[in-house]
């Protein structure tokens, strides 16, 4: 189906969906990890979503994946879902959901650096380098490592490091996916990534002791609701909408979710969880969004945007220009 067949109403509804759904997944993660160990929660979320998508595709006549398809997508899923979403879920035990979204908003900065380091990569221009420095300055101002989190001045250092590490893993996994040539349909690839990443998360959950700490009887109703929301909206509906948009709009337009998701996450965290919005948060947000905007514009000017591979279901939150929350 060509882009012309999509109506204006359909496009508006689809963009509204990825703006709101992906922005809300940070809140869902924050609520879920209040009562569920982070890696076990993430493992369950992606194994269930991946199994549902894979079963649906097989019932629709999809062929069984080849070994190269399994291999490449398991690698991608491990980097995106274990390294990306898993670390974010762990960090949100200590960091407000809105702040986590703002920190993840710097992912495009790590994409630039990873692409530069990749074999055959291109060196960023002076303006892009300046934007990188501006973006990291915004992160430093937001995290305030020179102040103690115990006194309410700074953020939890381990949580900040975990989120930034998650951004690195997400960038590496996404660029690996861009270079992979295994011929998998985007929806099939997504299901394999969720199954592979979910399995990796389950292994880490065992090593981390999550399943020993998990008490299903103690999980609150709102945590179950958040868990179900992450499966159905964050992974299934959110990803399907994104995949549809990639066929009916341009990658540059679709990537605008990177500017909107943190705003949605901060607002929902303030509205539903009473997470504070301080002047520092507002200033840091403006700095980070400015840096991401400069980098995105420069990348679009540098060369015509190729048709981007379908985004992995991880959020399907954390996600590129996210990048899951998530």
PDB file of C-alpha atoms in Angstrom:
ATOM      1  CA  UNK A   1       0.000   0.000   0.000  1.00  0.00           C
ATOM      2  CA  UNK A   2       1.437   3.368  -0.986  1.00  0.00           C
ATOM      3  CA  UNK A   3       1.693   6.370   1.290  1.00  0.00           C
ATOM      4  CA  UNK A   4      -1.100   8.072  -0.648  1.00  0.00           C
ATOM      5  CA  UNK A   5      -3.624   5.480   0.529  1.00  0.00           C
ATOM      6  CA  UNK A   6      -3.310   6.608   4.161  1.00  0.00           C
ATOM      7  CA  UNK A   7      -5.843   9.255   5.096  1.00  0.00           C
ATOM      8  CA  UNK A   8      -5.006  12.344   7.117  1.00  0.00           C
ATOM      9  CA  UNK A   9      -7.188  11.080   9.962  1.00  0.00           C
ATOM     10  CA  UNK A  10      -5.346   7.749  10.035  1.00  0.00           C
ATOM     11  CA  UNK A  11      -1.958   9.472  10.132  1.00  0.00           C
ATOM     12  CA  UNK A  12      -3.014  11.846  12.921  1.00  0.00           C
ATOM     13  CA  UNK A  13      -4.369   8.938  14.962  1.00  0.00           C
ATOM     14  CA  UNK A  14      -1.203   6.884  14.409  1.00  0.00           C
ATOM     15  CA  UNK A  15       1.133   9.721  15.400  1.00  0.00           C
ATOM     16  CA  UNK A  16      -0.992  10.461  18.461  1.00  0.00           C
ATOM     17  CA  UNK A  17      -0.708   6.782  19.411  1.00  0.00           C
ATOM     18  CA  UNK A  18       3.098   6.588  19.332  1.00  0.00           C
ATOM     19  CA  UNK A  19       3.410   9.981  21.026  1.00  0.00           C
ATOM     20  CA  UNK A  20       1.132   9.049  23.920  1.00  0.00           C
ATOM     21  CA  UNK A  21       1.742   5.302  24.198  1.00  0.00           C
ATOM     22  CA  UNK A  22       5.523   5.404  24.050  1.00  0.00           C
ATOM     23  CA  UNK A  23       5.594   8.410  26.338  1.00  0.00           C
ATOM     24  CA  UNK A  24       3.423   6.583  28.868  1.00  0.00           C
ATOM     25  CA  UNK A  25       5.486   3.396  29.021  1.00  0.00           C
ATOM     26  CA  UNK A  26       7.961   5.018  31.413  1.00  0.00           C
ATOM     27  CA  UNK A  27       5.128   5.517  33.866  1.00  0.00           C
ATOM     28  CA  UNK A  28       4.060   1.900  33.345  1.00  0.00           C
ATOM     29  CA  UNK A  29       7.554   0.630  34.104  1.00  0.00           C
ATOM     30  CA  UNK A  30       7.804   2.795  37.217  1.00  0.00           C
ATOM     31  CA  UNK A  31       4.510   1.442  38.586  1.00  0.00           C
ATOM     32  CA  UNK A  32       5.293  -2.176  37.670  1.00  0.00           C
ATOM     33  CA  UNK A  33       8.696  -2.239  39.391  1.00  0.00           C
ATOM     34  CA  UNK A  34       7.117  -0.992  42.610  1.00  0.00           C
ATOM     35  CA  UNK A  35       5.906  -4.556  43.179  1.00  0.00           C
ATOM     36  CA  UNK A  36       7.841  -6.673  40.653  1.00  0.00           C
ATOM     37  CA  UNK A  37      11.611  -7.246  40.412  1.00  0.00           C
ATOM     38  CA  UNK A  38      12.768  -5.293  37.329  1.00  0.00           C
ATOM     39  CA  UNK A  39      14.438  -7.981  35.218  1.00  0.00           C
ATOM     40  CA  UNK A  40      11.735 -10.565  35.928  1.00  0.00           C
ATOM     41  CA  UNK A  41       9.046  -8.025  35.025  1.00  0.00           C
ATOM     42  CA  UNK A  42      10.775  -7.104  31.754  1.00  0.00           C
ATOM     43  CA  UNK A  43      11.404 -10.762  30.896  1.00  0.00           C
ATOM     44  CA  UNK A  44       7.745 -11.646  31.385  1.00  0.00           C
ATOM     45  CA  UNK A  45       6.600  -8.653  29.393  1.00  0.00           C
ATOM     46  CA  UNK A  46       8.666  -9.383  26.297  1.00  0.00           C
ATOM     47  CA  UNK A  47       8.357 -13.173  26.351  1.00  0.00           C
ATOM     48  CA  UNK A  48       4.570 -12.888  26.448  1.00  0.00           C
ATOM     49  CA  UNK A  49       4.415 -10.182  23.762  1.00  0.00           C
ATOM     50  CA  UNK A  50       6.938 -11.996  21.559  1.00  0.00           C
ATOM     51  CA  UNK A  51       5.094 -15.300  21.854  1.00  0.00           C
ATOM     52  CA  UNK A  52       1.787 -13.644  20.941  1.00  0.00           C
ATOM     53  CA  UNK A  53       3.217 -11.939  17.848  1.00  0.00           C
ATOM     54  CA  UNK A  54       5.124 -15.061  16.738  1.00  0.00           C
ATOM     55  CA  UNK A  55       2.061 -17.296  17.162  1.00  0.00           C
ATOM     56  CA  UNK A  56      -0.145 -14.837  15.273  1.00  0.00           C
ATOM     57  CA  UNK A  57       2.309 -14.681  12.356  1.00  0.00           C
ATOM     58  CA  UNK A  58       2.629 -18.456  12.197  1.00  0.00           C
ATOM     59  CA  UNK A  59      -1.149 -18.842  12.151  1.00  0.00           C
ATOM     60  CA  UNK A  60      -1.215 -16.343   9.303  1.00  0.00           C
ATOM     61  CA  UNK A  61       1.171 -18.553   7.318  1.00  0.00           C
ATOM     62  CA  UNK A  62       4.584 -17.085   8.118  1.00  0.00           C
ATOM     63  CA  UNK A  63       7.496 -19.445   7.473  1.00  0.00           C
ATOM     64  CA  UNK A  64       9.624 -20.770  10.303  1.00  0.00           C
ATOM     65  CA  UNK A  65      12.638 -18.433  10.735  1.00  0.00           C
ATOM     66  CA  UNK A  66      16.020 -19.488   9.405  1.00  0.00           C
ATOM     67  CA  UNK A  67      19.020 -19.849  11.691  1.00  0.00           C
ATOM     68  CA  UNK A  68      20.591 -16.519  10.506  1.00  0.00           C
ATOM     69  CA  UNK A  69      17.279 -14.789  11.250  1.00  0.00           C
ATOM     70  CA  UNK A  70      17.161 -16.264  14.736  1.00  0.00           C
ATOM     71  CA  UNK A  71      20.842 -15.457  15.369  1.00  0.00           C
ATOM     72  CA  UNK A  72      20.785 -11.832  14.239  1.00  0.00           C
ATOM     73  CA  UNK A  73      17.519 -10.968  15.949  1.00  0.00           C
ATOM     74  CA  UNK A  74      18.506 -12.655  19.209  1.00  0.00           C
ATOM     75  CA  UNK A  75      21.641 -10.483  19.212  1.00  0.00           C
ATOM     76  CA  UNK A  76      19.577  -7.369  18.497  1.00  0.00           C
ATOM     77  CA  UNK A  77      16.965  -8.293  21.103  1.00  0.00           C
ATOM     78  CA  UNK A  78      19.619  -8.864  23.735  1.00  0.00           C
ATOM     79  CA  UNK A  79      21.156  -5.431  23.204  1.00  0.00           C
ATOM     80  CA  UNK A  80      17.825  -3.617  22.923  1.00  0.00           C
ATOM     81  CA  UNK A  81      15.752  -5.361  25.546  1.00  0.00           C
ATOM     82  CA  UNK A  82      18.289  -6.582  28.085  1.00  0.00           C
ATOM     83  CA  UNK A  83      20.794  -3.760  27.679  1.00  0.00           C
ATOM     84  CA  UNK A  84      18.196  -1.094  26.960  1.00  0.00           C
ATOM     85  CA  UNK A  85      14.851  -1.798  28.590  1.00  0.00           C
ATOM     86  CA  UNK A  86      16.177  -4.065  31.325  1.00  0.00           C
ATOM     87  CA  UNK A  87      18.573  -1.435  32.617  1.00  0.00           C
ATOM     88  CA  UNK A  88      15.888   1.233  32.424  1.00  0.00           C
ATOM     89  CA  UNK A  89      13.492  -0.940  34.424  1.00  0.00           C
ATOM     90  CA  UNK A  90      16.179  -1.432  37.072  1.00  0.00           C
ATOM     91  CA  UNK A  91      16.982   2.298  37.141  1.00  0.00           C
ATOM     92  CA  UNK A  92      13.344   3.320  37.541  1.00  0.00           C
ATOM     93  CA  UNK A  93      13.399   1.798  41.011  1.00  0.00           C
ATOM     94  CA  UNK A  94      15.428   4.868  41.994  1.00  0.00           C
ATOM     95  CA  UNK A  95      14.698   7.548  39.374  1.00  0.00           C
ATOM     96  CA  UNK A  96      11.315   9.164  38.551  1.00  0.00           C
ATOM     97  CA  UNK A  97       9.776   8.037  35.274  1.00  0.00           C
ATOM     98  CA  UNK A  98       9.798  11.516  33.750  1.00  0.00           C
ATOM     99  CA  UNK A  99      13.477  12.039  34.530  1.00  0.00           C
ATOM    100  CA  UNK A 100      14.269   8.607  33.079  1.00  0.00           C
ATOM    101  CA  UNK A 101      12.540   9.611  29.846  1.00  0.00           C
ATOM    102  CA  UNK A 102      14.525  12.842  29.678  1.00  0.00           C
ATOM    103  CA  UNK A 103      17.796  10.974  30.158  1.00  0.00           C
ATOM    104  CA  UNK A 104      16.843   8.469  27.466  1.00  0.00           C
ATOM    105  CA  UNK A 105      16.074  11.427  25.218  1.00  0.00           C
ATOM    106  CA  UNK A 106      19.816  11.770  24.618  1.00  0.00           C
ATOM    107  CA  UNK A 107      19.911   8.452  22.739  1.00  0.00           C
ATOM    108  CA  UNK A 108      20.448  10.174  19.360  1.00  0.00           C
ATOM    109  CA  UNK A 109      23.731  11.496  20.757  1.00  0.00           C
ATOM    110  CA  UNK A 110      24.894   7.935  21.321  1.00  0.00           C
ATOM    111  CA  UNK A 111      23.664   6.974  17.852  1.00  0.00           C
ATOM    112  CA  UNK A 112      25.976   9.591  16.335  1.00  0.00           C
ATOM    113  CA  UNK A 113      28.963   8.343  18.327  1.00  0.00           C
ATOM    114  CA  UNK A 114      28.207   4.676  17.613  1.00  0.00           C
ATOM    115  CA  UNK A 115      27.774   5.313  13.895  1.00  0.00           C
ATOM    116  CA  UNK A 116      31.084   7.175  13.893  1.00  0.00           C
ATOM    117  CA  UNK A 117      32.866   4.269  15.602  1.00  0.00           C
ATOM    118  CA  UNK A 118      31.213   1.661  13.343  1.00  0.00           C
ATOM    119  CA  UNK A 119      33.400   0.351  10.477  1.00  0.00           C
ATOM    120  CA  UNK A 120      32.919   2.726   7.565  1.00  0.00           C
ATOM    121  CA  UNK A 121      31.203   5.263   9.790  1.00  0.00           C
ATOM    122  CA  UNK A 122      31.180   8.997   9.117  1.00  0.00           C
ATOM    123  CA  UNK A 123      32.766  11.621  11.321  1.00  0.00           C
ATOM    124  CA  UNK A 124      30.190  14.102  12.653  1.00  0.00           C
ATOM    125  CA  UNK A 125      30.449  17.738  11.603  1.00  0.00           C
ATOM    126  CA  UNK A 126      31.310  20.658  13.846  1.00  0.00           C
ATOM    127  CA  UNK A 127      27.680  21.574  14.510  1.00  0.00           C
ATOM    128  CA  UNK A 128      26.844  17.976  15.421  1.00  0.00           C
ATOM    129  CA  UNK A 129      29.812  17.837  17.795  1.00  0.00           C
ATOM    130  CA  UNK A 130      28.620  21.071  19.384  1.00  0.00           C
ATOM    131  CA  UNK A 131      25.147  19.538  19.782  1.00  0.00           C
ATOM    132  CA  UNK A 132      26.717  16.478  21.420  1.00  0.00           C
ATOM    133  CA  UNK A 133      28.432  18.691  23.968  1.00  0.00           C
ATOM    134  CA  UNK A 134      25.213  20.650  24.572  1.00  0.00           C
ATOM    135  CA  UNK A 135      23.241  17.426  25.068  1.00  0.00           C
ATOM    136  CA  UNK A 136      25.695  15.936  27.524  1.00  0.00           C
ATOM    137  CA  UNK A 137      25.744  19.275  29.330  1.00  0.00           C
ATOM    138  CA  UNK A 138      21.966  18.968  29.707  1.00  0.00           C
ATOM    139  CA  UNK A 139      22.339  15.470  31.115  1.00  0.00           C
ATOM    140  CA  UNK A 140      24.982  16.647  33.573  1.00  0.00           C
ATOM    141  CA  UNK A 141      22.769  19.521  34.712  1.00  0.00           C
ATOM    142  CA  UNK A 142      19.822  17.145  35.149  1.00  0.00           C
ATOM    143  CA  UNK A 143      21.792  14.477  37.020  1.00  0.00           C
ATOM    144  CA  UNK A 144      23.767  16.991  39.137  1.00  0.00           C
ATOM    145  CA  UNK A 145      26.476  14.482  40.157  1.00  0.00           C
ATOM    146  CA  UNK A 146      28.160  17.190  42.257  1.00  0.00           C
ATOM    147  CA  UNK A 147      25.175  17.121  44.630  1.00  0.00           C
ATOM    148  CA  UNK A 148      24.148  14.292  46.936  1.00  0.00           C
ATOM    149  CA  UNK A 149      20.958  12.400  46.076  1.00  0.00           C
ATOM    150  CA  UNK A 150      20.601  11.633  49.774  1.00  0.00           C
ATOM    151  CA  UNK A 151      19.910  15.299  50.414  1.00  0.00           C
ATOM    152  CA  UNK A 152      17.538  15.610  47.470  1.00  0.00           C
ATOM    153  CA  UNK A 153      19.994  17.533  45.302  1.00  0.00           C
ATOM    154  CA  UNK A 154      21.078  15.033  42.670  1.00  0.00           C
ATOM    155  CA  UNK A 155      19.877  11.828  41.084  1.00  0.00           C
ATOM    156  CA  UNK A 156      20.758   8.273  42.065  1.00  0.00           C
ATOM    157  CA  UNK A 157      24.186   7.802  40.435  1.00  0.00           C
ATOM    158  CA  UNK A 158      23.699   4.111  39.713  1.00  0.00           C
ATOM    159  CA  UNK A 159      20.338   4.784  38.073  1.00  0.00           C
ATOM    160  CA  UNK A 160      21.770   7.507  35.836  1.00  0.00           C
ATOM    161  CA  UNK A 161      24.679   5.296  34.781  1.00  0.00           C
ATOM    162  CA  UNK A 162      22.304   2.398  34.050  1.00  0.00           C
ATOM    163  CA  UNK A 163      20.079   4.559  31.840  1.00  0.00           C
ATOM    164  CA  UNK A 164      23.008   6.012  29.904  1.00  0.00           C
ATOM    165  CA  UNK A 165      24.448   2.513  29.477  1.00  0.00           C
ATOM    166  CA  UNK A 166      21.029   1.443  28.216  1.00  0.00           C
ATOM    167  CA  UNK A 167      21.218   4.208  25.598  1.00  0.00           C
ATOM    168  CA  UNK A 168      24.578   2.856  24.429  1.00  0.00           C
ATOM    169  CA  UNK A 169      23.228  -0.700  24.165  1.00  0.00           C
ATOM    170  CA  UNK A 170      20.150   0.549  22.326  1.00  0.00           C
ATOM    171  CA  UNK A 171      22.263   2.473  19.818  1.00  0.00           C
ATOM    172  CA  UNK A 172      24.565  -0.497  19.187  1.00  0.00           C
ATOM    173  CA  UNK A 173      21.679  -2.941  18.782  1.00  0.00           C
ATOM    174  CA  UNK A 174      19.784  -0.628  16.426  1.00  0.00           C
ATOM    175  CA  UNK A 175      22.810  -0.004  14.207  1.00  0.00           C
ATOM    176  CA  UNK A 176      23.609  -3.725  14.176  1.00  0.00           C
ATOM    177  CA  UNK A 177      20.035  -4.319  13.022  1.00  0.00           C
ATOM    178  CA  UNK A 178      20.449  -1.715  10.295  1.00  0.00           C
ATOM    179  CA  UNK A 179      23.457  -3.590   8.896  1.00  0.00           C
ATOM    180  CA  UNK A 180      22.006  -7.099   9.326  1.00  0.00           C
ATOM    181  CA  UNK A 181      20.886  -8.748   6.095  1.00  0.00           C
ATOM    182  CA  UNK A 182      18.848 -11.754   7.113  1.00  0.00           C
ATOM    183  CA  UNK A 183      15.686 -11.067   5.103  1.00  0.00           C
ATOM    184  CA  UNK A 184      13.286 -11.311   8.035  1.00  0.00           C
ATOM    185  CA  UNK A 185       9.934  -9.545   7.753  1.00  0.00           C
ATOM    186  CA  UNK A 186       9.843  -6.605  10.213  1.00  0.00           C
ATOM    187  CA  UNK A 187       7.014  -8.125  12.265  1.00  0.00           C
ATOM    188  CA  UNK A 188       8.710 -11.523  12.377  1.00  0.00           C
ATOM    189  CA  UNK A 189      12.017  -9.881  13.299  1.00  0.00           C
ATOM    190  CA  UNK A 190      10.303  -8.016  16.118  1.00  0.00           C
ATOM    191  CA  UNK A 191       8.837 -11.216  17.574  1.00  0.00           C
ATOM    192  CA  UNK A 192      12.252 -12.918  17.437  1.00  0.00           C
ATOM    193  CA  UNK A 193      13.878  -9.921  19.126  1.00  0.00           C
ATOM    194  CA  UNK A 194      11.308 -10.022  21.922  1.00  0.00           C
ATOM    195  CA  UNK A 195      11.719 -13.761  22.400  1.00  0.00           C
ATOM    196  CA  UNK A 196      15.523 -13.552  22.345  1.00  0.00           C
ATOM    197  CA  UNK A 197      15.694 -10.441  24.509  1.00  0.00           C
ATOM    198  CA  UNK A 198      13.084 -11.818  26.882  1.00  0.00           C
ATOM    199  CA  UNK A 199      15.106 -15.012  27.316  1.00  0.00           C
ATOM    200  CA  UNK A 200      18.252 -12.990  28.026  1.00  0.00           C
ATOM    201  CA  UNK A 201      16.325 -10.937  30.583  1.00  0.00           C
ATOM    202  CA  UNK A 202      15.055 -14.129  32.228  1.00  0.00           C
ATOM    203  CA  UNK A 203      18.631 -15.443  32.557  1.00  0.00           C
ATOM    204  CA  UNK A 204      19.757 -12.175  34.163  1.00  0.00           C
ATOM    205  CA  UNK A 205      16.680 -12.244  36.408  1.00  0.00           C
ATOM    206  CA  UNK A 206      17.743 -15.666  37.691  1.00  0.00           C
ATOM    207  CA  UNK A 207      21.317 -14.467  38.299  1.00  0.00           C
ATOM    208  CA  UNK A 208      20.062 -11.262  39.929  1.00  0.00           C
ATOM    209  CA  UNK A 209      17.774 -13.208  42.232  1.00  0.00           C
ATOM    210  CA  UNK A 210      14.587 -11.640  40.877  1.00  0.00           C
ATOM    211  CA  UNK A 211      12.538 -14.822  40.795  1.00  0.00           C
ATOM    212  CA  UNK A 212      13.496 -15.564  44.384  1.00  0.00           C
ATOM    213  CA  UNK A 213      12.182 -12.119  45.377  1.00  0.00           C
ATOM    214  CA  UNK A 214       9.036 -12.292  43.245  1.00  0.00           C
ATOM    215  CA  UNK A 215       5.922 -12.820  45.334  1.00  0.00           C
ATOM    216  CA  UNK A 216       2.911 -12.936  43.017  1.00  0.00           C
ATOM    217  CA  UNK A 217       0.506 -12.696  45.935  1.00  0.00           C
ATOM    218  CA  UNK A 218       2.109  -9.401  46.972  1.00  0.00           C
ATOM    219  CA  UNK A 219       1.893  -7.795  43.524  1.00  0.00           C
ATOM    220  CA  UNK A 220      -0.577  -4.933  43.733  1.00  0.00           C
ATOM    221  CA  UNK A 221      -3.515  -4.569  41.329  1.00  0.00           C
ATOM    222  CA  UNK A 222      -2.064  -1.385  39.853  1.00  0.00           C
ATOM    223  CA  UNK A 223       1.248  -3.167  39.195  1.00  0.00           C
ATOM    224  CA  UNK A 224      -0.639  -5.921  37.320  1.00  0.00           C
ATOM    225  CA  UNK A 225      -2.476  -3.252  35.332  1.00  0.00           C
ATOM    226  CA  UNK A 226       0.826  -1.555  34.471  1.00  0.00           C
ATOM    227  CA  UNK A 227       2.317  -4.917  33.446  1.00  0.00           C
ATOM    228  CA  UNK A 228      -0.634  -5.660  31.180  1.00  0.00           C
ATOM    229  CA  UNK A 229      -0.457  -2.150  29.725  1.00  0.00           C
ATOM    230  CA  UNK A 230       3.208  -2.591  28.853  1.00  0.00           C
ATOM    231  CA  UNK A 231       2.447  -5.845  27.034  1.00  0.00           C
ATOM    232  CA  UNK A 232      -0.631  -4.751  25.105  1.00  0.00           C
ATOM    233  CA  UNK A 233      -0.032  -1.059  24.479  1.00  0.00           C
ATOM    234  CA  UNK A 234       3.728  -0.627  24.799  1.00  0.00           C
ATOM    235  CA  UNK A 235       4.786  -3.700  22.818  1.00  0.00           C
ATOM    236  CA  UNK A 236       1.854  -4.893  20.696  1.00  0.00           C
ATOM    237  CA  UNK A 237      -0.175  -1.797  19.759  1.00  0.00           C
ATOM    238  CA  UNK A 238       2.731   0.650  19.938  1.00  0.00           C
ATOM    239  CA  UNK A 239       4.963  -1.432  17.701  1.00  0.00           C
ATOM    240  CA  UNK A 240       2.215  -2.223  15.187  1.00  0.00           C
ATOM    241  CA  UNK A 241       1.432   1.475  14.876  1.00  0.00           C
ATOM    242  CA  UNK A 242       5.093   2.322  14.390  1.00  0.00           C
ATOM    243  CA  UNK A 243       5.496  -0.354  11.704  1.00  0.00           C
ATOM    244  CA  UNK A 244       2.418   1.008   9.886  1.00  0.00           C
ATOM    245  CA  UNK A 245       3.742   4.572  10.070  1.00  0.00           C
ATOM    246  CA  UNK A 246       7.099   3.552   8.609  1.00  0.00           C
ATOM    247  CA  UNK A 247       5.200   2.459   5.489  1.00  0.00           C
ATOM    248  CA  UNK A 248       3.007   5.548   5.252  1.00  0.00           C
ATOM    249  CA  UNK A 249       5.248   8.400   6.380  1.00  0.00           C
ATOM    250  CA  UNK A 250       8.905   9.415   6.308  1.00  0.00           C
ATOM    251  CA  UNK A 251      11.490   8.331   8.904  1.00  0.00           C
ATOM    252  CA  UNK A 252      12.177  11.994   9.693  1.00  0.00           C
ATOM    253  CA  UNK A 253       8.541  12.631  10.589  1.00  0.00           C
ATOM    254  CA  UNK A 254       8.179   9.419  12.546  1.00  0.00           C
ATOM    255  CA  UNK A 255      11.301  10.266  14.550  1.00  0.00           C
ATOM    256  CA  UNK A 256       9.535  13.301  16.033  1.00  0.00           C
ATOM    257  CA  UNK A 257       8.361  11.007  18.838  1.00  0.00           C
ATOM    258  CA  UNK A 258      11.801  11.630  20.384  1.00  0.00           C
ATOM    259  CA  UNK A 259      10.765  15.220  21.163  1.00  0.00           C
ATOM    260  CA  UNK A 260       7.285  14.386  22.434  1.00  0.00           C
ATOM    261  CA  UNK A 261       7.787  11.234  24.526  1.00  0.00           C
ATOM    262  CA  UNK A 262       9.820  12.901  27.327  1.00  0.00           C
ATOM    263  CA  UNK A 263       7.231  15.682  27.621  1.00  0.00           C
ATOM    264  CA  UNK A 264       4.421  13.119  27.935  1.00  0.00           C
ATOM    265  CA  UNK A 265       6.418  11.083  30.464  1.00  0.00           C
ATOM    266  CA  UNK A 266       7.209  14.106  32.645  1.00  0.00           C
ATOM    267  CA  UNK A 267       3.581  15.274  32.595  1.00  0.00           C
ATOM    268  CA  UNK A 268       2.164  11.832  33.428  1.00  0.00           C
ATOM    269  CA  UNK A 269       4.699  11.308  36.195  1.00  0.00           C
ATOM    270  CA  UNK A 270       3.706  14.651  37.707  1.00  0.00           C
ATOM    271  CA  UNK A 271      -0.031  14.055  37.255  1.00  0.00           C
ATOM    272  CA  UNK A 272      -0.314  10.436  38.414  1.00  0.00           C
ATOM    273  CA  UNK A 273       2.695   9.830  40.663  1.00  0.00           C
ATOM    274  CA  UNK A 274       3.295  13.327  42.048  1.00  0.00           C
ATOM    275  CA  UNK A 275       6.799  13.379  40.594  1.00  0.00           C
ATOM    276  CA  UNK A 276       8.208  16.891  41.011  1.00  0.00           C
ATOM    277  CA  UNK A 277       8.909  19.224  38.098  1.00  0.00           C
ATOM    278  CA  UNK A 278      11.667  21.585  39.144  1.00  0.00           C
ATOM    279  CA  UNK A 279      13.264  24.529  37.311  1.00  0.00           C
ATOM    280  CA  UNK A 280      16.318  22.308  36.805  1.00  0.00           C
ATOM    281  CA  UNK A 281      14.112  19.713  35.077  1.00  0.00           C
ATOM    282  CA  UNK A 282      12.660  22.335  32.732  1.00  0.00           C
ATOM    283  CA  UNK A 283      16.046  23.848  31.840  1.00  0.00           C
ATOM    284  CA  UNK A 284      17.681  20.455  31.310  1.00  0.00           C
ATOM    285  CA  UNK A 285      14.718  19.341  29.183  1.00  0.00           C
ATOM    286  CA  UNK A 286      15.092  22.349  26.906  1.00  0.00           C
ATOM    287  CA  UNK A 287      18.841  21.753  26.542  1.00  0.00           C
ATOM    288  CA  UNK A 288      18.435  18.054  25.726  1.00  0.00           C
ATOM    289  CA  UNK A 289      15.606  18.607  23.223  1.00  0.00           C
ATOM    290  CA  UNK A 290      17.629  21.368  21.519  1.00  0.00           C
ATOM    291  CA  UNK A 291      20.632  19.067  21.134  1.00  0.00           C
ATOM    292  CA  UNK A 292      18.516  16.218  19.749  1.00  0.00           C
ATOM    293  CA  UNK A 293      16.779  18.589  17.315  1.00  0.00           C
ATOM    294  CA  UNK A 294      20.116  19.890  15.984  1.00  0.00           C
ATOM    295  CA  UNK A 295      21.475  16.373  15.504  1.00  0.00           C
ATOM    296  CA  UNK A 296      18.302  15.167  13.775  1.00  0.00           C
ATOM    297  CA  UNK A 297      18.231  18.148  11.382  1.00  0.00           C
ATOM    298  CA  UNK A 298      21.930  17.736  10.556  1.00  0.00           C
ATOM    299  CA  UNK A 299      21.494  14.022   9.858  1.00  0.00           C
ATOM    300  CA  UNK A 300      18.559  14.742   7.546  1.00  0.00           C
ATOM    301  CA  UNK A 301      20.617  17.351   5.689  1.00  0.00           C
ATOM    302  CA  UNK A 302      23.655  15.138   5.404  1.00  0.00           C
ATOM    303  CA  UNK A 303      21.987  12.488   3.239  1.00  0.00           C
ATOM    304  CA  UNK A 304      18.517  11.352   2.208  1.00  0.00           C
ATOM    305  CA  UNK A 305      16.930   9.320   4.976  1.00  0.00           C
ATOM    306  CA  UNK A 306      16.808   5.625   3.971  1.00  0.00           C
ATOM    307  CA  UNK A 307      13.799   3.515   4.765  1.00  0.00           C
ATOM    308  CA  UNK A 308      14.468   2.677   8.401  1.00  0.00           C
ATOM    309  CA  UNK A 309      14.073  -0.898   9.620  1.00  0.00           C
ATOM    310  CA  UNK A 310      10.978  -1.526  11.673  1.00  0.00           C
ATOM    311  CA  UNK A 311      11.527  -0.692  15.285  1.00  0.00           C
ATOM    312  CA  UNK A 312      11.825  -3.590  17.675  1.00  0.00           C
ATOM    313  CA  UNK A 313       8.866  -4.079  19.902  1.00  0.00           C
ATOM    314  CA  UNK A 314      10.733  -2.936  22.877  1.00  0.00           C
ATOM    315  CA  UNK A 315       9.077  -0.016  22.774  1.00  0.00           C
ATOM    316  CA  UNK A 316       8.993   0.163  21.884  1.00  0.00           C
ATOM    317  CA  UNK A 317       9.417   2.640  24.561  1.00  0.00           C
ATOM    318  CA  UNK A 318      13.149   3.309  24.749  1.00  0.00           C
ATOM    319  CA  UNK A 319      13.652   3.922  21.590  1.00  0.00           C
ATOM    320  CA  UNK A 320      15.833   5.738  18.436  1.00  0.00           C
ATOM    321  CA  UNK A 321      16.337   8.781  16.723  1.00  0.00           C
ATOM    322  CA  UNK A 322      14.839   6.576  21.577  1.00  0.00           C
ATOM    323  CA  UNK A 323      15.242   5.056  20.618  1.00  0.00           C
ATOM    324  CA  UNK A 324      11.354   1.497  26.249  1.00  0.00           C
ATOM    325  CA  UNK A 325      10.368   2.149  27.683  1.00  0.00           C
ATOM    326  CA  UNK A 326      10.261   0.873  26.952  1.00  0.00           C
TER     327      UNK A 326
END
